[in-house]
């Protein structure tokens, strides 16, 4: 309705401008024409000539010559005035101009509506809902593979590690390569490679984790695998990543990470409506400190607009409304353009900020679990173990909360 109202107002404004131009001649009736003004000036000049002659300023011969010239100009101006008067007076009557203007306005408005209904947008083919859904399906089915997406990305410079850490990483890689069935080794390798920004190597190690676990692999195992594929592909959901997220949802239909990335995939393949439904349901099902809350709340209102849905973010998710602060969609996008070294520094800074806040202000069990897990991924096992020890004393009287923190310690490898 808003579109039609704005379009009608624009058409009316243009039509009024045209009508005003058609009636301008009538609007100027009674206004002295330039030729008539000139005649009055010339007549004043004749009077001045007579005065000058009477005062003796000029002679009779000069006065007569000047009068002749001025009279000639008066005749020329009078002829011009008659031509102007004939053009204005010989035109159509005022009523005819008004009727013509009304017809022009009706024609413009009616013609515009007819053209839009018949053609939609000039140069753009009709694309009804069914066609858009089919186009999105084709885009989803024909998108690049994981290997193609990775090949299209510019090479990332390797992270410069201290010599000691570099040697330890090489030892870990060699040890894991010699023990293909070592579950713990491959889990550690996947975490360390991800922390170093080697996401291809990270998801390859996670593939081995899935292979070793077989049917016992959890939804989180598949979500981790899909997320590593996503990052390695330049923040795009490849068919392989989609398969991983679907495998996670087959094991746990409420898995938040997999649902979030399925929404991302639908957005990337032209279905913001599905993304909106997926993410709005996920917001309702998630605790306020879930890691996907921040990127969803940063974009869901724009996605709702694309989906043709009127939606306002609930107050609890607005800034200062109680949701945990996290990176915005712009921060995530900017991180995708960073070098591996800069990205690692950013992650470490965020982890340090969370650690400082928990130490001074406290936090939820999920935040403590996230901090311990993050230090485990960054390879700072001693710090992860120290925080886990501190958390055990803080949450000793709350077994359920302590168990949630323990899950983060398990991921960091500092708990049994």
Short mmCIF file of C-alpha atoms in Angstrom, two decimals:
data_model
loop_
_atom_site.label_atom_id
_atom_site.label_comp_id
_atom_site.label_asym_id
_atom_site.label_seq_id
_atom_site.Cartn_x
_atom_site.Cartn_y
_atom_site.Cartn_z
CA UNK A 1 0.00 0.00 0.00
CA UNK A 2 2.88 2.37 0.81
CA UNK A 3 4.40 1.82 -2.64
CA UNK A 4 1.16 2.72 -4.43
CA UNK A 5 0.62 5.79 -2.26
CA UNK A 6 4.13 7.13 -2.95
CA UNK A 7 3.80 6.36 -6.68
CA UNK A 8 0.46 8.20 -6.86
CA UNK A 9 1.85 11.24 -5.07
CA UNK A 10 4.80 11.41 -7.49
CA UNK A 11 2.49 11.14 -10.51
CA UNK A 12 0.19 13.87 -9.16
CA UNK A 13 3.17 16.16 -8.51
CA UNK A 14 4.46 15.74 -12.08
CA UNK A 15 0.99 16.26 -13.53
CA UNK A 16 0.50 19.45 -11.52
CA UNK A 17 3.81 20.75 -12.82
CA UNK A 18 2.67 20.16 -16.40
CA UNK A 19 -0.72 21.79 -15.78
CA UNK A 20 1.01 24.81 -14.27
CA UNK A 21 3.16 25.13 -17.38
CA UNK A 22 0.08 24.96 -19.63
CA UNK A 23 -1.73 27.64 -17.63
CA UNK A 24 1.26 29.89 -17.23
CA UNK A 25 0.17 32.12 -20.10
CA UNK A 26 -3.22 32.67 -18.46
CA UNK A 27 -1.62 33.18 -15.08
CA UNK A 28 0.45 36.01 -16.54
CA UNK A 29 -2.53 37.89 -17.97
CA UNK A 30 -2.57 41.43 -16.68
CA UNK A 31 1.20 41.42 -16.20
CA UNK A 32 2.83 44.01 -18.43
CA UNK A 33 4.63 42.43 -21.39
CA UNK A 34 8.23 43.48 -22.15
CA UNK A 35 7.22 45.30 -25.39
CA UNK A 36 4.58 47.34 -23.57
CA UNK A 37 7.12 48.32 -20.96
CA UNK A 38 9.50 49.48 -23.73
CA UNK A 39 6.77 51.65 -25.28
CA UNK A 40 6.21 53.42 -21.96
CA UNK A 41 9.95 54.06 -21.67
CA UNK A 42 10.09 55.49 -25.20
CA UNK A 43 7.14 57.77 -24.49
CA UNK A 44 8.92 59.10 -21.44
CA UNK A 45 11.92 59.76 -23.66
CA UNK A 46 9.77 61.86 -26.03
CA UNK A 47 8.63 63.92 -23.05
CA UNK A 48 12.23 64.41 -21.94
CA UNK A 49 13.19 65.58 -25.44
CA UNK A 50 10.50 68.27 -25.32
CA UNK A 51 11.75 69.41 -21.89
CA UNK A 52 15.35 69.56 -23.08
CA UNK A 53 14.31 71.58 -26.13
CA UNK A 54 12.35 74.01 -23.96
CA UNK A 55 15.32 74.53 -21.65
CA UNK A 56 17.62 75.05 -24.64
CA UNK A 57 19.74 72.00 -23.83
CA UNK A 58 19.40 70.75 -27.44
CA UNK A 59 18.60 72.42 -30.72
CA UNK A 60 15.46 71.99 -32.86
CA UNK A 61 17.32 69.92 -35.46
CA UNK A 62 18.74 67.51 -32.88
CA UNK A 63 15.39 67.27 -31.14
CA UNK A 64 13.62 66.37 -34.34
CA UNK A 65 16.18 63.75 -35.25
CA UNK A 66 15.94 62.17 -31.78
CA UNK A 67 12.12 62.21 -31.89
CA UNK A 68 12.20 60.38 -35.22
CA UNK A 69 14.46 57.64 -33.81
CA UNK A 70 12.36 57.20 -30.67
CA UNK A 71 9.12 57.06 -32.70
CA UNK A 72 10.68 54.37 -34.89
CA UNK A 73 11.44 52.33 -31.79
CA UNK A 74 7.89 52.87 -30.52
CA UNK A 75 6.49 51.47 -33.76
CA UNK A 76 8.77 48.42 -33.53
CA UNK A 77 7.84 47.82 -29.89
CA UNK A 78 4.15 48.21 -30.68
CA UNK A 79 4.44 45.60 -33.42
CA UNK A 80 6.12 43.25 -30.97
CA UNK A 81 3.41 43.90 -28.39
CA UNK A 82 0.69 43.08 -30.89
CA UNK A 83 2.45 39.80 -31.74
CA UNK A 84 2.69 38.88 -28.05
CA UNK A 85 -0.92 39.83 -27.44
CA UNK A 86 -2.05 37.81 -30.42
CA UNK A 87 -0.13 34.69 -29.21
CA UNK A 88 -1.57 34.88 -25.73
CA UNK A 89 -5.04 35.82 -26.74
CA UNK A 90 -5.23 33.46 -29.69
CA UNK A 91 -4.60 30.40 -27.57
CA UNK A 92 -7.13 28.09 -26.10
CA UNK A 93 -9.57 29.48 -23.52
CA UNK A 94 -8.74 28.96 -19.86
CA UNK A 95 -11.39 26.24 -19.43
CA UNK A 96 -9.92 24.29 -22.32
CA UNK A 97 -6.47 24.48 -20.73
CA UNK A 98 -7.85 23.20 -17.44
CA UNK A 99 -9.59 20.28 -19.14
CA UNK A 100 -6.43 19.45 -21.09
CA UNK A 101 -4.40 19.53 -17.88
CA UNK A 102 -6.86 17.22 -16.14
CA UNK A 103 -6.65 14.78 -19.05
CA UNK A 104 -2.85 14.86 -18.89
CA UNK A 105 -2.93 14.13 -15.15
CA UNK A 106 -5.41 11.27 -15.57
CA UNK A 107 -3.39 9.87 -18.45
CA UNK A 108 -0.13 9.96 -16.51
CA UNK A 109 -1.54 8.36 -13.37
CA UNK A 110 -3.63 5.76 -15.19
CA UNK A 111 -0.89 5.01 -17.70
CA UNK A 112 1.71 4.57 -14.98
CA UNK A 113 -0.49 2.11 -13.11
CA UNK A 114 -1.25 0.18 -16.28
CA UNK A 115 2.44 0.05 -17.28
CA UNK A 116 3.56 -1.15 -13.86
CA UNK A 117 0.86 -3.83 -13.69
CA UNK A 118 1.67 -4.98 -17.22
CA UNK A 119 5.46 -4.81 -17.13
CA UNK A 120 6.50 -4.65 -13.47
CA UNK A 121 9.88 -3.02 -13.95
CA UNK A 122 11.27 -2.03 -17.32
CA UNK A 123 14.00 -4.46 -18.37
CA UNK A 124 13.22 -6.99 -15.62
CA UNK A 125 11.32 -10.19 -16.37
CA UNK A 126 8.33 -11.21 -14.29
CA UNK A 127 9.40 -13.31 -11.30
CA UNK A 128 6.45 -14.61 -9.28
CA UNK A 129 6.91 -16.33 -5.94
CA UNK A 130 7.03 -19.78 -7.49
CA UNK A 131 9.76 -18.63 -9.87
CA UNK A 132 11.82 -17.08 -7.08
CA UNK A 133 11.63 -20.25 -5.02
CA UNK A 134 12.71 -22.33 -8.00
CA UNK A 135 15.59 -19.93 -8.75
CA UNK A 136 16.76 -20.18 -5.14
CA UNK A 137 16.58 -23.96 -5.33
CA UNK A 138 18.71 -23.98 -8.47
CA UNK A 139 21.22 -21.64 -6.83
CA UNK A 140 21.43 -23.91 -3.80
CA UNK A 141 21.83 -27.09 -5.85
CA UNK A 142 24.40 -25.63 -8.23
CA UNK A 143 26.60 -23.69 -5.83
CA UNK A 144 30.33 -24.38 -5.70
CA UNK A 145 31.77 -27.30 -3.79
CA UNK A 146 33.97 -26.86 -0.72
CA UNK A 147 37.12 -27.29 -2.82
CA UNK A 148 35.96 -24.71 -5.37
CA UNK A 149 35.11 -22.19 -2.67
CA UNK A 150 38.50 -22.63 -1.04
CA UNK A 151 40.31 -22.37 -4.38
CA UNK A 152 38.63 -19.03 -5.08
CA UNK A 153 40.01 -17.48 -1.88
CA UNK A 154 43.34 -15.64 -1.77
CA UNK A 155 46.06 -17.52 0.09
CA UNK A 156 46.39 -16.70 3.77
CA UNK A 157 49.88 -16.02 5.09
CA UNK A 158 51.00 -18.55 7.72
CA UNK A 159 50.95 -17.49 11.34
CA UNK A 160 54.40 -16.80 12.74
CA UNK A 161 54.81 -18.96 15.82
CA UNK A 162 57.68 -18.92 18.29
CA UNK A 163 60.20 -21.60 17.37
CA UNK A 164 59.33 -23.73 20.37
CA UNK A 165 55.56 -23.67 19.60
CA UNK A 166 56.20 -24.38 15.92
CA UNK A 167 58.23 -27.45 16.85
CA UNK A 168 55.52 -28.65 19.20
CA UNK A 169 52.92 -28.31 16.45
CA UNK A 170 55.07 -30.30 14.03
CA UNK A 171 55.53 -32.99 16.67
CA UNK A 172 51.77 -33.13 17.24
CA UNK A 173 51.08 -33.41 13.52
CA UNK A 174 53.66 -36.14 13.11
CA UNK A 175 52.40 -38.06 16.11
CA UNK A 176 48.76 -37.91 14.97
CA UNK A 177 49.69 -38.86 11.42
CA UNK A 178 51.33 -42.01 12.76
CA UNK A 179 48.29 -42.91 14.88
CA UNK A 180 45.18 -42.60 12.65
CA UNK A 181 42.98 -44.11 15.36
CA UNK A 182 44.05 -41.70 18.10
CA UNK A 183 40.78 -39.89 18.92
CA UNK A 184 42.23 -37.58 21.53
CA UNK A 185 45.14 -36.67 19.28
CA UNK A 186 42.89 -35.74 16.35
CA UNK A 187 40.58 -33.69 18.60
CA UNK A 188 43.58 -31.77 19.90
CA UNK A 189 44.94 -31.30 16.40
CA UNK A 190 41.63 -29.97 15.09
CA UNK A 191 41.46 -27.44 17.94
CA UNK A 192 45.05 -26.27 17.58
CA UNK A 193 44.88 -25.97 13.79
CA UNK A 194 41.73 -23.88 14.11
CA UNK A 195 43.39 -21.63 16.70
CA UNK A 196 46.27 -21.09 14.26
CA UNK A 197 43.90 -20.22 11.42
CA UNK A 198 44.65 -23.42 9.48
CA UNK A 199 40.99 -24.22 8.93
CA UNK A 200 41.48 -26.69 6.11
CA UNK A 201 43.82 -28.73 8.26
CA UNK A 202 41.41 -28.29 11.17
CA UNK A 203 38.39 -29.73 9.35
CA UNK A 204 40.53 -32.55 7.95
CA UNK A 205 41.47 -33.48 11.52
CA UNK A 206 37.81 -33.22 12.53
CA UNK A 207 36.94 -35.58 9.67
CA UNK A 208 39.17 -38.14 11.34
CA UNK A 209 37.38 -37.53 14.63
CA UNK A 210 34.05 -38.33 12.94
CA UNK A 211 35.55 -41.38 11.26
CA UNK A 212 36.95 -42.73 14.53
CA UNK A 213 33.72 -42.12 16.46
CA UNK A 214 31.52 -43.54 13.71
CA UNK A 215 27.92 -43.91 14.84
CA UNK A 216 28.78 -42.50 18.28
CA UNK A 217 29.68 -39.08 16.83
CA UNK A 218 27.49 -36.41 18.43
CA UNK A 219 25.58 -33.51 16.94
CA UNK A 220 28.25 -31.17 18.33
CA UNK A 221 30.96 -33.15 16.53
CA UNK A 222 29.19 -32.61 13.21
CA UNK A 223 28.44 -28.97 13.97
CA UNK A 224 32.11 -28.36 14.72
CA UNK A 225 33.04 -30.02 11.45
CA UNK A 226 30.52 -27.94 9.49
CA UNK A 227 31.67 -24.72 11.16
CA UNK A 228 35.29 -25.39 10.23
CA UNK A 229 34.22 -26.05 6.64
CA UNK A 230 32.25 -22.79 6.69
CA UNK A 231 35.21 -20.70 7.84
CA UNK A 232 37.62 -22.43 5.46
CA UNK A 233 35.28 -21.60 2.55
CA UNK A 234 35.36 -17.89 3.33
CA UNK A 235 32.23 -17.85 5.51
CA UNK A 236 30.10 -19.65 2.94
CA UNK A 237 28.05 -22.80 3.49
CA UNK A 238 29.24 -25.34 0.96
CA UNK A 239 27.27 -28.51 0.11
CA UNK A 240 29.69 -30.43 2.35
CA UNK A 241 29.08 -28.06 5.26
CA UNK A 242 25.33 -28.30 4.70
CA UNK A 243 25.57 -32.10 4.86
CA UNK A 244 27.45 -31.80 8.17
CA UNK A 245 24.80 -29.52 9.68
CA UNK A 246 22.01 -31.81 8.47
CA UNK A 247 23.80 -34.74 10.10
CA UNK A 248 23.95 -32.75 13.34
CA UNK A 249 20.22 -31.98 13.18
CA UNK A 250 19.44 -35.63 12.47
CA UNK A 251 21.07 -36.43 15.83
CA UNK A 252 19.67 -33.39 17.66
CA UNK A 253 16.93 -31.36 15.91
CA UNK A 254 17.36 -28.58 18.48
CA UNK A 255 21.10 -28.14 17.96
CA UNK A 256 21.53 -24.37 17.93
CA UNK A 257 24.75 -24.14 15.96
CA UNK A 258 23.48 -26.29 13.10
CA UNK A 259 20.19 -24.37 12.96
CA UNK A 260 22.06 -21.06 12.83
CA UNK A 261 24.26 -22.15 9.91
CA UNK A 262 21.31 -23.63 8.03
CA UNK A 263 19.76 -20.17 8.27
CA UNK A 264 22.97 -18.68 6.89
CA UNK A 265 22.90 -21.14 3.99
CA UNK A 266 19.32 -20.23 3.12
CA UNK A 267 20.19 -16.52 3.18
CA UNK A 268 23.17 -17.11 0.87
CA UNK A 269 20.99 -18.97 -1.62
CA UNK A 270 18.13 -16.52 -1.92
CA UNK A 271 15.66 -17.65 0.77
CA UNK A 272 15.61 -14.92 3.44
CA UNK A 273 12.09 -16.04 4.34
CA UNK A 274 13.38 -19.44 5.48
CA UNK A 275 16.29 -17.76 7.26
CA UNK A 276 13.89 -15.52 9.16
CA UNK A 277 11.71 -18.43 10.27
CA UNK A 278 14.75 -20.46 11.30
CA UNK A 279 16.45 -17.68 13.22
CA UNK A 280 13.34 -16.28 14.92
CA UNK A 281 12.54 -19.77 16.23
CA UNK A 282 16.16 -20.20 17.32
CA UNK A 283 16.05 -16.92 19.26
CA UNK A 284 12.99 -18.15 21.13
CA UNK A 285 14.67 -21.48 21.95
CA UNK A 286 18.10 -20.18 22.98
CA UNK A 287 19.56 -18.92 26.25
CA UNK A 288 20.64 -15.27 26.10
CA UNK A 289 24.33 -16.20 26.21
CA UNK A 290 24.26 -18.54 23.20
CA UNK A 291 27.08 -17.66 20.76
CA UNK A 292 24.71 -17.24 17.80
CA UNK A 293 22.51 -14.65 19.55
CA UNK A 294 24.69 -11.65 18.66
CA UNK A 295 25.01 -12.30 14.91
CA UNK A 296 21.29 -13.11 14.65
CA UNK A 297 20.10 -10.02 16.50
CA UNK A 298 22.42 -7.84 14.41
CA UNK A 299 20.70 -8.85 11.16
CA UNK A 300 17.30 -10.39 11.77
CA UNK A 301 15.30 -7.17 11.32
CA UNK A 302 16.91 -6.57 7.91
CA UNK A 303 16.26 -10.20 6.95
CA UNK A 304 12.63 -9.86 8.03
CA UNK A 305 12.32 -6.86 5.69
CA UNK A 306 13.74 -8.95 2.81
CA UNK A 307 11.26 -11.68 3.69
CA UNK A 308 8.34 -9.23 3.63
CA UNK A 309 7.64 -9.63 7.34
CA UNK A 310 6.99 -6.86 9.84
CA UNK A 311 9.24 -7.71 12.77
CA UNK A 312 10.71 -5.87 15.73
CA UNK A 313 13.49 -7.38 17.78
CA UNK A 314 12.31 -8.22 21.31
CA UNK A 315 13.57 -5.71 23.91
CA UNK A 316 15.60 -8.35 25.73
CA UNK A 317 17.85 -8.69 22.68
CA UNK A 318 18.33 -4.99 22.06
CA UNK A 319 21.45 -3.22 23.24
CA UNK A 320 21.38 -3.04 26.99
CA UNK A 321 18.34 -5.32 27.14
CA UNK A 322 20.01 -8.19 28.95
CA UNK A 323 21.53 -10.26 26.14
CA UNK A 324 25.22 -11.02 26.35
CA UNK A 325 27.40 -8.74 24.29
CA UNK A 326 29.20 -10.38 21.42
CA UNK A 327 30.67 -9.63 18.01
CA UNK A 328 28.31 -7.95 15.55
CA UNK A 329 27.71 -9.17 12.01
CA UNK A 330 30.12 -6.43 10.85
CA UNK A 331 32.79 -7.72 13.27
CA UNK A 332 32.37 -11.26 11.97
CA UNK A 333 32.57 -10.07 8.37
CA UNK A 334 35.65 -7.96 9.14
CA UNK A 335 37.32 -10.92 10.84
CA UNK A 336 36.88 -12.92 7.65
CA UNK A 337 39.07 -10.36 5.85
CA UNK A 338 41.82 -10.38 8.48
CA UNK A 339 45.10 -12.18 8.22
CA UNK A 340 45.47 -15.28 10.35
CA UNK A 341 47.76 -13.40 12.72
CA UNK A 342 45.38 -10.45 13.14
CA UNK A 343 42.43 -12.78 13.59
CA UNK A 344 44.30 -14.70 16.29
CA UNK A 345 45.12 -11.45 18.08
CA UNK A 346 41.47 -10.41 17.94
CA UNK A 347 40.36 -13.75 19.39
CA UNK A 348 42.91 -13.51 22.18
CA UNK A 349 41.79 -9.97 22.99
CA UNK A 350 38.14 -11.07 23.19
CA UNK A 351 39.06 -14.02 25.41
CA UNK A 352 41.13 -11.75 27.68
CA UNK A 353 38.21 -9.32 27.93
CA UNK A 354 35.83 -12.13 28.92
CA UNK A 355 38.36 -13.43 31.48
CA UNK A 356 38.71 -9.98 33.04
CA UNK A 357 34.95 -9.51 33.27
CA UNK A 358 34.36 -12.89 34.89
CA UNK A 359 37.14 -12.22 37.39
CA UNK A 360 35.69 -8.86 38.44
CA UNK A 361 31.94 -9.19 37.86
CA UNK A 362 31.30 -12.91 37.70
CA UNK A 363 29.15 -14.53 35.04
CA UNK A 364 26.95 -17.42 34.01
CA UNK A 365 28.10 -21.05 33.86
CA UNK A 366 27.96 -20.86 30.07
CA UNK A 367 30.42 -17.96 30.08
CA UNK A 368 32.84 -19.83 32.35
CA UNK A 369 32.56 -22.89 30.11
CA UNK A 370 33.18 -20.76 27.04
CA UNK A 371 36.26 -19.16 28.59
CA UNK A 372 37.81 -22.48 29.61
CA UNK A 373 37.08 -23.97 26.18
CA UNK A 374 38.55 -20.92 24.44
CA UNK A 375 41.82 -21.16 26.35
CA UNK A 376 41.95 -24.84 25.48
CA UNK A 377 41.60 -24.03 21.77
CA UNK A 378 44.29 -21.35 22.06
CA UNK A 379 46.64 -23.91 23.56
CA UNK A 380 46.84 -22.25 26.97
CA UNK A 381 46.07 -25.41 28.89
CA UNK A 382 47.57 -24.25 32.17
CA UNK A 383 45.34 -21.19 32.24
CA UNK A 384 42.29 -23.27 31.27
CA UNK A 385 43.06 -25.68 34.13
CA UNK A 386 43.45 -22.83 36.63
CA UNK A 387 40.11 -21.31 35.65
CA UNK A 388 38.45 -24.73 35.85
CA UNK A 389 39.81 -25.13 39.39
CA UNK A 390 38.46 -21.70 40.33
CA UNK A 391 35.07 -22.49 38.79
CA UNK A 392 34.77 -25.69 40.81
CA UNK A 393 34.94 -23.69 44.04
CA UNK A 394 32.53 -21.02 42.77
CA UNK A 395 29.86 -23.48 41.55
CA UNK A 396 30.42 -26.20 44.17
CA UNK A 397 26.96 -25.65 45.64
CA UNK A 398 25.27 -25.74 42.22
CA UNK A 399 25.77 -29.18 40.66
CA UNK A 400 23.88 -28.41 37.44
CA UNK A 401 25.85 -25.22 36.85
CA UNK A 402 29.10 -27.00 37.63
CA UNK A 403 28.28 -29.72 35.10
CA UNK A 404 27.77 -27.05 32.41
CA UNK A 405 31.18 -25.56 33.20
CA UNK A 406 32.67 -29.05 33.21
CA UNK A 407 31.61 -29.49 29.57
CA UNK A 408 33.81 -26.56 28.64
CA UNK A 409 36.66 -28.04 30.66
CA UNK A 410 36.22 -31.35 28.84
CA UNK A 411 36.49 -29.58 25.50
CA UNK A 412 39.67 -27.92 26.71
CA UNK A 413 41.08 -31.26 27.85
CA UNK A 414 41.50 -30.25 31.51
CA UNK A 415 38.72 -32.34 33.08
CA UNK A 416 37.95 -36.04 33.21
#
